[in-house]
GROMACS .gro file of C-alpha atoms in nm:
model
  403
    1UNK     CA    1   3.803  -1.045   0.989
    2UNK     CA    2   4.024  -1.093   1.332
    3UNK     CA    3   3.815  -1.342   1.427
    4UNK     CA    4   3.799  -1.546   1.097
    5UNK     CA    5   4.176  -1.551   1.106
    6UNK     CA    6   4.193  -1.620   1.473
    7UNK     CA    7   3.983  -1.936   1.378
    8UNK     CA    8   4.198  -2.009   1.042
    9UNK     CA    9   4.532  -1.999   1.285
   10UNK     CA   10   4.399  -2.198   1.565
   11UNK     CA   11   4.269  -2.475   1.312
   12UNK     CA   12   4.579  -2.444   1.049
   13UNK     CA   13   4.834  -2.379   1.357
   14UNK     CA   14   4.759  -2.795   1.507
   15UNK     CA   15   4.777  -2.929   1.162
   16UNK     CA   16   5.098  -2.765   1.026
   17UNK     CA   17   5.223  -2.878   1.396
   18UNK     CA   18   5.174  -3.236   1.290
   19UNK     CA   19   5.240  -3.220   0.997
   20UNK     CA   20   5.596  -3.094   1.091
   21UNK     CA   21   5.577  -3.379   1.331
   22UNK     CA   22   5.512  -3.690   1.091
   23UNK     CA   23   5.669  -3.545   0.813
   24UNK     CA   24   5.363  -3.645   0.622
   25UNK     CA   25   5.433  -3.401   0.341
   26UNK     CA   26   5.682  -3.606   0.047
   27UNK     CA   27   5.693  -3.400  -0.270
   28UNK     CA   28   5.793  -3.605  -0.542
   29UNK     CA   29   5.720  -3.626  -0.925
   30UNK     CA   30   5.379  -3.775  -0.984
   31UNK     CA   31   5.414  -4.093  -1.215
   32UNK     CA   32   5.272  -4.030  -1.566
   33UNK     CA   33   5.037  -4.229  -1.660
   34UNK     CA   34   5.218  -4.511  -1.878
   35UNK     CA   35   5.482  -4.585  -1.628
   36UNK     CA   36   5.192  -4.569  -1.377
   37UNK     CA   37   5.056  -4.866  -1.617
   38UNK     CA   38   5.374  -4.999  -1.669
   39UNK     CA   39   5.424  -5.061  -1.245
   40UNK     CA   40   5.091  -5.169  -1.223
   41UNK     CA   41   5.156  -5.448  -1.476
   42UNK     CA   42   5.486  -5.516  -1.306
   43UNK     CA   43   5.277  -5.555  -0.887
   44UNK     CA   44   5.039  -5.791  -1.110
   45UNK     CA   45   5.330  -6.004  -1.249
   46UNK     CA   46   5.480  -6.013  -0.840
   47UNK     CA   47   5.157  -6.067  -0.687
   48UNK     CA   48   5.115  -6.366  -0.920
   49UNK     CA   49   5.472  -6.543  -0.879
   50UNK     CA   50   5.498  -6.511  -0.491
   51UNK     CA   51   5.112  -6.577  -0.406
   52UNK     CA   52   5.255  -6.727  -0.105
   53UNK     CA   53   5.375  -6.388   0.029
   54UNK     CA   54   5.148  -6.106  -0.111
   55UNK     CA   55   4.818  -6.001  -0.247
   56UNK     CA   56   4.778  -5.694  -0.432
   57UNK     CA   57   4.534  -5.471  -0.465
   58UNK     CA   58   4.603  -5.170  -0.781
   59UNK     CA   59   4.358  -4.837  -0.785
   60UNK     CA   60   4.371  -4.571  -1.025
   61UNK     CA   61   4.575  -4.371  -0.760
   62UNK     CA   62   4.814  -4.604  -0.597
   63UNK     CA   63   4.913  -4.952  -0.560
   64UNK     CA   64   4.819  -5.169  -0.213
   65UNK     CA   65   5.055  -5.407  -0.108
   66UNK     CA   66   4.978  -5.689   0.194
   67UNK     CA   67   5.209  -5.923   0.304
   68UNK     CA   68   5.030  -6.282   0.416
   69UNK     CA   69   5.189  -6.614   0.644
   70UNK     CA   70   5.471  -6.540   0.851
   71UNK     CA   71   5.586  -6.254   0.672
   72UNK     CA   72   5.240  -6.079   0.731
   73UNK     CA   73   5.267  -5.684   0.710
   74UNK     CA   74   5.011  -5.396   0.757
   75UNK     CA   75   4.927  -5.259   0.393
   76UNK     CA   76   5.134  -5.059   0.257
   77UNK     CA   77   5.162  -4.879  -0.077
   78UNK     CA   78   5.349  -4.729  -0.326
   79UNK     CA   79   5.343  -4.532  -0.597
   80UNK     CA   80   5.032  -4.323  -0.593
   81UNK     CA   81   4.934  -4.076  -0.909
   82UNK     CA   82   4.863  -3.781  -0.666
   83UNK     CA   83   5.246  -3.743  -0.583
   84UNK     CA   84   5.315  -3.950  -0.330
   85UNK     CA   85   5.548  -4.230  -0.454
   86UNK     CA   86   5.725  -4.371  -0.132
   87UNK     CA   87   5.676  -4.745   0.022
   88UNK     CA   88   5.612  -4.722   0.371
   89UNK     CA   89   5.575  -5.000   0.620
   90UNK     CA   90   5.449  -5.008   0.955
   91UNK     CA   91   5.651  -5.097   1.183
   92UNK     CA   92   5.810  -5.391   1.003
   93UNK     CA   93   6.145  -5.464   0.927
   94UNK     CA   94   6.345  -5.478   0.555
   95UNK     CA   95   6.185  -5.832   0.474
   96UNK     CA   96   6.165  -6.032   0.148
   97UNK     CA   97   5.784  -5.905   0.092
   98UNK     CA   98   5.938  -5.547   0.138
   99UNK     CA   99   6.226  -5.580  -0.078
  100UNK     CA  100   6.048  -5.753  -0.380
  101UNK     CA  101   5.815  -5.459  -0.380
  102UNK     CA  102   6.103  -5.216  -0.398
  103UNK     CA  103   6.312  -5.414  -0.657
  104UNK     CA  104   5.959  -5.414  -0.886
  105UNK     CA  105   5.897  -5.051  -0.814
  106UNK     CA  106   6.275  -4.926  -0.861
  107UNK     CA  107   6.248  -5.096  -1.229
  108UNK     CA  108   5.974  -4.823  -1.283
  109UNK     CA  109   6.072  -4.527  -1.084
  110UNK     CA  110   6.447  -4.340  -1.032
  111UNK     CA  111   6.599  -4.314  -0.644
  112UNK     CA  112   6.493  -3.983  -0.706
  113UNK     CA  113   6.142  -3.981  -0.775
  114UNK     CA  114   6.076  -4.254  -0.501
  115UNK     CA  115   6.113  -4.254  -0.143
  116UNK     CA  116   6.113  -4.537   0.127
  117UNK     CA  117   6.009  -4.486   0.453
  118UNK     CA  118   5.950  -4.679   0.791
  119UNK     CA  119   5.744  -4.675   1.134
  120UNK     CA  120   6.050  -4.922   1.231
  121UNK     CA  121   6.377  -4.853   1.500
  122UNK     CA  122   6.685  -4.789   1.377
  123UNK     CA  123   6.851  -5.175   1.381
  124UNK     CA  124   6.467  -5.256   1.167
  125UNK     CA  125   6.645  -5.023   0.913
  126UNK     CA  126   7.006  -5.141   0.940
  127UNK     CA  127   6.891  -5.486   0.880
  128UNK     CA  128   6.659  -5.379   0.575
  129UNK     CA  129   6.920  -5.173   0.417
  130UNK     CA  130   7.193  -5.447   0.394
  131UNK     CA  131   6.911  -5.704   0.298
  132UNK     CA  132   6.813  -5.405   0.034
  133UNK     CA  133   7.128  -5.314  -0.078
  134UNK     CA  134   7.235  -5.658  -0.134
  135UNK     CA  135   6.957  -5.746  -0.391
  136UNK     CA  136   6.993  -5.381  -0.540
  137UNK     CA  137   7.347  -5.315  -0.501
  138UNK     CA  138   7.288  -5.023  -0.305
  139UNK     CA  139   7.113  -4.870  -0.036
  140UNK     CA  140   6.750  -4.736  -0.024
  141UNK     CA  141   6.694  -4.337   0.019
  142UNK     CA  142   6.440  -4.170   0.228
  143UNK     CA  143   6.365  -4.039   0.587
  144UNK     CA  144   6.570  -4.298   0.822
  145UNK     CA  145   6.852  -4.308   0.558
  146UNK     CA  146   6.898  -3.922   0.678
  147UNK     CA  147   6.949  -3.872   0.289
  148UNK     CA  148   6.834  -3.465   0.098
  149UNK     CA  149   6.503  -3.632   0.076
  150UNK     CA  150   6.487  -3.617   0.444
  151UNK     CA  151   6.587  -3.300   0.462
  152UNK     CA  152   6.358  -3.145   0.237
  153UNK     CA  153   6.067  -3.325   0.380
  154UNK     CA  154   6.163  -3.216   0.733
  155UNK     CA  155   6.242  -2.869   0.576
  156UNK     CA  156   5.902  -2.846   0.386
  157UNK     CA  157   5.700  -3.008   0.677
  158UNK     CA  158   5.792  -2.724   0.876
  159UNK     CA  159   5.746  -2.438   0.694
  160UNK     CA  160   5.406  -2.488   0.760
  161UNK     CA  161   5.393  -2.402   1.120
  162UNK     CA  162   5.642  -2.098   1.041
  163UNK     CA  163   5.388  -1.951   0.790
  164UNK     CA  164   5.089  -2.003   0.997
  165UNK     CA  165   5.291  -1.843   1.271
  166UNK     CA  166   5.392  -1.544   1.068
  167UNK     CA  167   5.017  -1.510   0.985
  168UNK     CA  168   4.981  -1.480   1.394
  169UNK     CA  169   5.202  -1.209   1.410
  170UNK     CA  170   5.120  -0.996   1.112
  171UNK     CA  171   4.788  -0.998   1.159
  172UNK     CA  172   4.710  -1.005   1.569
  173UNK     CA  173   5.054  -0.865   1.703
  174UNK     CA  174   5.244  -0.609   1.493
  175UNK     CA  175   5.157  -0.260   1.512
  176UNK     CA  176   5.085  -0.041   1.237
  177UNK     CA  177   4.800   0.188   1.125
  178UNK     CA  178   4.505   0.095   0.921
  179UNK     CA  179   4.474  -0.339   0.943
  180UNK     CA  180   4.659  -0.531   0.722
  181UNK     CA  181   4.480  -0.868   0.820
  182UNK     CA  182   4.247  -0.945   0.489
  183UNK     CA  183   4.564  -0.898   0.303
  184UNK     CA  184   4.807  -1.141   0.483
  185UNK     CA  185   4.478  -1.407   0.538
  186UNK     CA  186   4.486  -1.411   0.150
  187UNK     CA  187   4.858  -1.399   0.089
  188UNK     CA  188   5.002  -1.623   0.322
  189UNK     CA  189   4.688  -1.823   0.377
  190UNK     CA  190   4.629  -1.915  -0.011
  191UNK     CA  191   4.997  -2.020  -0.116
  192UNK     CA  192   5.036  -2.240   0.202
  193UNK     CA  193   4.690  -2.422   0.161
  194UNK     CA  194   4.759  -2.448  -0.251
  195UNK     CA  195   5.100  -2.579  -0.168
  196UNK     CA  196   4.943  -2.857   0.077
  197UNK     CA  197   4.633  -2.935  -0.194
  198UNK     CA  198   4.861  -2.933  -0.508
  199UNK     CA  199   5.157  -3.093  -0.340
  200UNK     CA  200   5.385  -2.825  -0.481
  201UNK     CA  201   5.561  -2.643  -0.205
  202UNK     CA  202   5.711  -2.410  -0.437
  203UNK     CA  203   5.388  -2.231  -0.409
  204UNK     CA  204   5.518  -2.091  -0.036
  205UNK     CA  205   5.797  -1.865  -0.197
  206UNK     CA  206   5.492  -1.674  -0.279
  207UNK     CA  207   5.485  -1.571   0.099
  208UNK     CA  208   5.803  -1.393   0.125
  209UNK     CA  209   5.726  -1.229  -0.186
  210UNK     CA  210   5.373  -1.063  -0.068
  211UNK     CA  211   5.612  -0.938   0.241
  212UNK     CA  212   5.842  -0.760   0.036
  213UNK     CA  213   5.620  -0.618  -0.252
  214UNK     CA  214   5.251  -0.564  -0.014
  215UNK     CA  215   5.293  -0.204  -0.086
  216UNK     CA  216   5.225  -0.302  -0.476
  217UNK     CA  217   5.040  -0.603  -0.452
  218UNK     CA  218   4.640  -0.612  -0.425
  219UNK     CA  219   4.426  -0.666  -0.137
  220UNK     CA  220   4.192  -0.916  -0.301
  221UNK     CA  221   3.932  -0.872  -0.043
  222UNK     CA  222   3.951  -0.510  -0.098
  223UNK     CA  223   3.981  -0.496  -0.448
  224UNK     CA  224   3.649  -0.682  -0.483
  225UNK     CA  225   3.453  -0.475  -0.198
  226UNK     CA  226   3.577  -0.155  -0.313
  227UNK     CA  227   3.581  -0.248  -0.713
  228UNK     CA  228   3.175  -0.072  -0.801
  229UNK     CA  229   3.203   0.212  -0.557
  230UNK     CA  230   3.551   0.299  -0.691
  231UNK     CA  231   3.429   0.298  -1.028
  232UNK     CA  232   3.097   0.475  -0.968
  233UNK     CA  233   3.327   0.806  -0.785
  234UNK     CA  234   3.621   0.779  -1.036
  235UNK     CA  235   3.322   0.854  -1.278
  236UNK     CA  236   3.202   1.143  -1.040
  237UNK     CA  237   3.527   1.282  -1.070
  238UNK     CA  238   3.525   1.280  -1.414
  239UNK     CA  239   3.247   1.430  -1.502
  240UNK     CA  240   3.250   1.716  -1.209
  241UNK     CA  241   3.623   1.798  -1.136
  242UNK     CA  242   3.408   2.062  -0.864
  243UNK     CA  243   3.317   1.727  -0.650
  244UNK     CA  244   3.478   1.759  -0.345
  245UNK     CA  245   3.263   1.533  -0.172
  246UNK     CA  246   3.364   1.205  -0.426
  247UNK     CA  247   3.713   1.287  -0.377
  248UNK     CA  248   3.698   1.275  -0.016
  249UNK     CA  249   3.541   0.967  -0.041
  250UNK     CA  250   3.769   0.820  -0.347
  251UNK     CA  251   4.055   0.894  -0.135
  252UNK     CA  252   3.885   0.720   0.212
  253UNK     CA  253   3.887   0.427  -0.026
  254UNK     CA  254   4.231   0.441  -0.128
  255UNK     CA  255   4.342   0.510   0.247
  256UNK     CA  256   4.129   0.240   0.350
  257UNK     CA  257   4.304  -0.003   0.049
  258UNK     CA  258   4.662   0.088   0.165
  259UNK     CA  259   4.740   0.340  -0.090
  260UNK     CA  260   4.856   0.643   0.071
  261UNK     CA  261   4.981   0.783  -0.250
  262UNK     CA  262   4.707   0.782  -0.436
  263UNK     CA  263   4.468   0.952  -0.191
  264UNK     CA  264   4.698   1.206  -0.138
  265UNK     CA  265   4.656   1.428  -0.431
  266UNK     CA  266   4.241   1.373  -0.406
  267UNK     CA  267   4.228   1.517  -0.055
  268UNK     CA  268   4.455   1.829  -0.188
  269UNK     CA  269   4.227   1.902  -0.501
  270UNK     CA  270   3.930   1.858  -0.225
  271UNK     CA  271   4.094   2.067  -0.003
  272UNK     CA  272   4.100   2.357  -0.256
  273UNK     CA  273   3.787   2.389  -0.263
  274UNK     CA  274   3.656   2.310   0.074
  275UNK     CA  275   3.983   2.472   0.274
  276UNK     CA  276   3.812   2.485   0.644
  277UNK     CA  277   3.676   2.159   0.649
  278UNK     CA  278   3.845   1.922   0.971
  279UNK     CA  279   3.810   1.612   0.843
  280UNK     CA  280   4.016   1.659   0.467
  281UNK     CA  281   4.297   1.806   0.710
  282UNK     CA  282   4.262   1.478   0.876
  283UNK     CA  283   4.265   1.264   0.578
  284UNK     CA  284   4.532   1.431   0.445
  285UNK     CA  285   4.730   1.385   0.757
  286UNK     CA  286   4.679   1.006   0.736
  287UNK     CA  287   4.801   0.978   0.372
  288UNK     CA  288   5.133   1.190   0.448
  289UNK     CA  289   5.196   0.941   0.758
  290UNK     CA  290   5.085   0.649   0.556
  291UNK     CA  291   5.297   0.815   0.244
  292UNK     CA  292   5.604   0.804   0.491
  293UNK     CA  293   5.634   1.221   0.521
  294UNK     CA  294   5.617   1.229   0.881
  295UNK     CA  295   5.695   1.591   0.926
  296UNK     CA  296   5.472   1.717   0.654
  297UNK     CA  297   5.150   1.477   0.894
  298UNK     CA  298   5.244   1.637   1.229
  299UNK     CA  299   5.192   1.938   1.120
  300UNK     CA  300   4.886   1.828   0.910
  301UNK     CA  301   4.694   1.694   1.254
  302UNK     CA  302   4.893   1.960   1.468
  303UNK     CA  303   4.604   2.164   1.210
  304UNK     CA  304   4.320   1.941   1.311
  305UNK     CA  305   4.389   2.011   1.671
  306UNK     CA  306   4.371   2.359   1.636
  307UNK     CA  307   4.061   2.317   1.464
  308UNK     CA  308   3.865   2.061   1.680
  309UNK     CA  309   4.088   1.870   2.002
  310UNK     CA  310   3.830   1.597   1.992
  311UNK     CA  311   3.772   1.536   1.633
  312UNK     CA  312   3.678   1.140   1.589
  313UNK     CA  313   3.777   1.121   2.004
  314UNK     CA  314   4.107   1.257   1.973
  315UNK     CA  315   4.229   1.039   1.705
  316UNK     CA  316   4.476   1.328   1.542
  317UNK     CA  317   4.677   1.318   1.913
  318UNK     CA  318   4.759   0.927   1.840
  319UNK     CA  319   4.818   0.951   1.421
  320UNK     CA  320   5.085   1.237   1.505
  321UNK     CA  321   5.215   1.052   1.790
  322UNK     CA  322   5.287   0.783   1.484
  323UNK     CA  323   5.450   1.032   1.301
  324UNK     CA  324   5.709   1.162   1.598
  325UNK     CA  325   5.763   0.775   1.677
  326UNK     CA  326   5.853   0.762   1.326
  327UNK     CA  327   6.065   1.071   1.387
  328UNK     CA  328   6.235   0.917   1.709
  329UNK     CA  329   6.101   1.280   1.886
  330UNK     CA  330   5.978   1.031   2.195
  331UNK     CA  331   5.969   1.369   2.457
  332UNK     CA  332   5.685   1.503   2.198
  333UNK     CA  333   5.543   1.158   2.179
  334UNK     CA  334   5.463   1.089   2.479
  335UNK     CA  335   5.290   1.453   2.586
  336UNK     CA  336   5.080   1.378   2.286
  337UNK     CA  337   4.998   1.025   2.447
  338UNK     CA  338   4.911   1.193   2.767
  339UNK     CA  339   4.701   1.445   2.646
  340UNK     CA  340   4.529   1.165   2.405
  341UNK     CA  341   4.456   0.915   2.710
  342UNK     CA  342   4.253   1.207   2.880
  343UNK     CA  343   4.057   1.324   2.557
  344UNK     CA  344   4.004   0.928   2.506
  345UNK     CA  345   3.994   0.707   2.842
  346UNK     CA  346   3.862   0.370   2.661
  347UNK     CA  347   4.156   0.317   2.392
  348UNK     CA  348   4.376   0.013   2.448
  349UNK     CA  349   4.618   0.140   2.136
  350UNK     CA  350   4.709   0.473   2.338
  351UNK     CA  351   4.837   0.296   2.660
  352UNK     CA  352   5.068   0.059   2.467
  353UNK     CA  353   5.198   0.307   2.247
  354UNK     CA  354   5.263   0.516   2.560
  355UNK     CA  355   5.474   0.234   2.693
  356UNK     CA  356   5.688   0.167   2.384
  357UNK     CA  357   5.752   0.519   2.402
  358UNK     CA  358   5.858   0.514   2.766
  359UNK     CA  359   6.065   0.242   2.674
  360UNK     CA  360   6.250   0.436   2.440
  361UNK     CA  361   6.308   0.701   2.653
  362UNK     CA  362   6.467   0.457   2.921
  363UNK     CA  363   6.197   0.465   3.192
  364UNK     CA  364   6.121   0.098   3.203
  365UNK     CA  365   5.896   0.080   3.511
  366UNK     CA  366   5.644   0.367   3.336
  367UNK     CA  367   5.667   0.118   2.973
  368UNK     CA  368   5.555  -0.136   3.228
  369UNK     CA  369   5.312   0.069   3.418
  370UNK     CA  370   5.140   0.187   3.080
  371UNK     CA  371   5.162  -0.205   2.957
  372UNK     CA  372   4.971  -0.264   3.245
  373UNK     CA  373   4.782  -0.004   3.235
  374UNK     CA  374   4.627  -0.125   2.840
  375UNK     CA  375   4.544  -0.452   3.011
  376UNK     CA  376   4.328  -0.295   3.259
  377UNK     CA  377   4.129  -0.049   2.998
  378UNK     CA  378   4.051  -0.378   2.764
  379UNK     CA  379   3.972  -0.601   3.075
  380UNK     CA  380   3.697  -0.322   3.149
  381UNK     CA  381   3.590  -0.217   2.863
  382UNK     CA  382   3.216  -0.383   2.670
  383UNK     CA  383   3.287  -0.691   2.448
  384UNK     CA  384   3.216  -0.492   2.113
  385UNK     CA  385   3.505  -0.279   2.215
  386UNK     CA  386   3.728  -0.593   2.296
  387UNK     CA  387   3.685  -0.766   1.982
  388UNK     CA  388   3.798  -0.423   1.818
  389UNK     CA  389   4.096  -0.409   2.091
  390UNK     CA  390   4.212  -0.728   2.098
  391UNK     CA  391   4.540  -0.736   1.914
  392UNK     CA  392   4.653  -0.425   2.112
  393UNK     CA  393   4.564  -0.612   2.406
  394UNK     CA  394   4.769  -0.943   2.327
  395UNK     CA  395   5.075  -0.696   2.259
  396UNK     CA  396   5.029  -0.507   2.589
  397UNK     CA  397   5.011  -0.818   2.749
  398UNK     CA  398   5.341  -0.957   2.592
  399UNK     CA  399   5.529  -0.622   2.644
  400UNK     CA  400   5.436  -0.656   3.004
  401UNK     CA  401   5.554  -1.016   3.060
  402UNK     CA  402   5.886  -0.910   2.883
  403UNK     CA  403   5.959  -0.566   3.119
   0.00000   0.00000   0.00000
């Protein structure tokens, strides 16, 4: 999954970049189809008085404009059905082929729904604006009149780049527990490629809103890889409450789905009536610290420790090290690190944590010396491992450029 949305940011990342750049995306109201007909008809009628100056050439999604003789332009076009209704011309100035194009098309289409646009220098414009304005009796909108449709094209261009780079952070860079990256792929990913296909960049508020409400929102991808298996144990459940094998697994699921809550009181019920077994003190651990009850989950793995030290390679050293970050107890923190890092020499996570932890405790030099040391453990460790390690890796790395 880190690598599919490695590949999705790298390719999305260069072309919200120029997209920001060229300002390429113009939201507008699509014409309707009668006035579309209705400025069709009107380019025909232009076309066929000034033959001397244009050609046309209509499509069922936009209208192609050339200018011919002296007054020769690149095409140009305006308004298209899929939403973009702007002129643009390349590189020429305000001329009369220009102008009669945007006196036909303003007959059709309000300042509002049509923009106007040009690859030309700022006296180009100055010099098409009066020549505009003076047919018109007033002055042309768009991105060199510096007018809100500028702004919002600007503004809308570059939220593209800011989402993609979000996506960077949530999913490679910021540490939490259990990986969050399926979920942000789908929620940030979705709205900002529907917004670009539909042309509606409303669609990106959706973004902000699967921040705020993730702990309520679905996981598509998980909902649909989970959706038989959670069915087929809910139904185990059911029909032996004595199960405690399906609820141990029911609640994995939930865990695994980001829903603390709900695997809490599975592992309990489980734990009744399997009360020595390591791993439901472990699982119930990881749904208090995941449930936000961070005293309640130290002293849920301080359990699995006294049971087995090395249960799945000292993991229950590193989840209660969570909880006493949580807890701001850093001096308890980092002995837990410590001892962790000698049960488990190949983990990149332990090392970093041990160096925010430092950090908080004001020893910058051993934050930058456990930085350091995270580098070194991926840089040696197999490739399988690295691919597993890798966002722990680029934060290490970042933490130890910054101290």
């Amino acid at each position: 999954m880190r690598a599919i949305a490695a590949g999705a940011v790298a390719f999305l990342w260069a072309a919200a970049a120029w997209a920001g750049y060229s300002h390429y995306w113009r939201w507008h109201e699509p014409p309707d189809e009668a006035t579309l007909r209705l400025a069709l008809a009107d380019m025909r009628r232009l076309a066929e008085a000034r033959r001397d100056i244009l050609e046309i050439a209509a499509g069922e999604r936009d209208i192609t404009v050339n200018g011919l003789g002296e007054a020769a332009h690149e095409p140009f076009v305006f308004p298209g059905r899929a939403g973009f209704n702007f002129v643009k011309t390349n590189g020429k100035p305000y001329d009369e082929v220009v102008v009669a194009c945007l006196v036909a098309a303003q007959a059709r289409f309000p300042a509002r729904t049509l923009e106007v646009t040009s690859d030309g220098g700022p006296e180009e414009w100055a010099e098409g604006r009066a020549l505009y304005a003076s047919v018109l009796g007033r002055a042309p909108g768009g991105a060199a009149a510096g007018g809100a449709a500028a702004r919002w094209a600007a503004m809308t261009g570059y939220l593209y780049p800011l989402v993609i780079a979000l996506l960077f952070y949530l999913v490679v860079l910021r540490p939490g527990g259990r990986s969050w990256s399926s979920y942000y792929v789908f929620w940030l990913l979705v709205p900002a490629l529907a917004s670009f296909v539909l042309a509606f960049p409303a669609l990106l508020l959706a973004v902000p809103a699967a921040l705020v409400f993730r702990r309520w929102l679905p996981d598509p991808w998980l909902a649909l890889r989970y959706a038989r298996r959670v069915r087929s144990l809910e139904a185990d459940v059911r029909a032996n409450p004595a199960n405690a094998s399906a609820r141990r697994d029911l609640a994995v699921i939930w865990l695994d789905k980001r829903r603390p809550r709900r695997a809490l009181p599975l592992v309990e019920e489980a734990q009744r009536r399997e009360p020595d077994s390591v791993e439901l003190h472990y699982l119930r651990g990881a749904a208090l610290l995941g449930s936000r009850r961070y005293e309640e989950a130290v002293d849920a793995f301080l359990e699995v420790l006294r049971r087995e030290p090395r249960f799945r390679y000292g993991d229950a050293y590193l989840r209660a090290t969570d909880a006493l970050m949580a807890l701001a107890r850093w001096e308890q923190a980092e002995e837990g690190l410590e001892t962790y890092l000698e049960v488990n020499r190949s983990s990149v996570e332990g090392p970093y944590k041990l160096g925010l932890v430092r950090r908080a405790r004001g020893d910058p030099a051993g934050a930058h010396r456990a930085f350091r040391q995270a580098a070194e453990i991926y840089r040696a460790s197999p490739s399988f491992h690295r691919r597993r390690q890798l966002g722990w890796y680029l934060r290490a790395r970042l933490r130890a450029m910054a101290s």
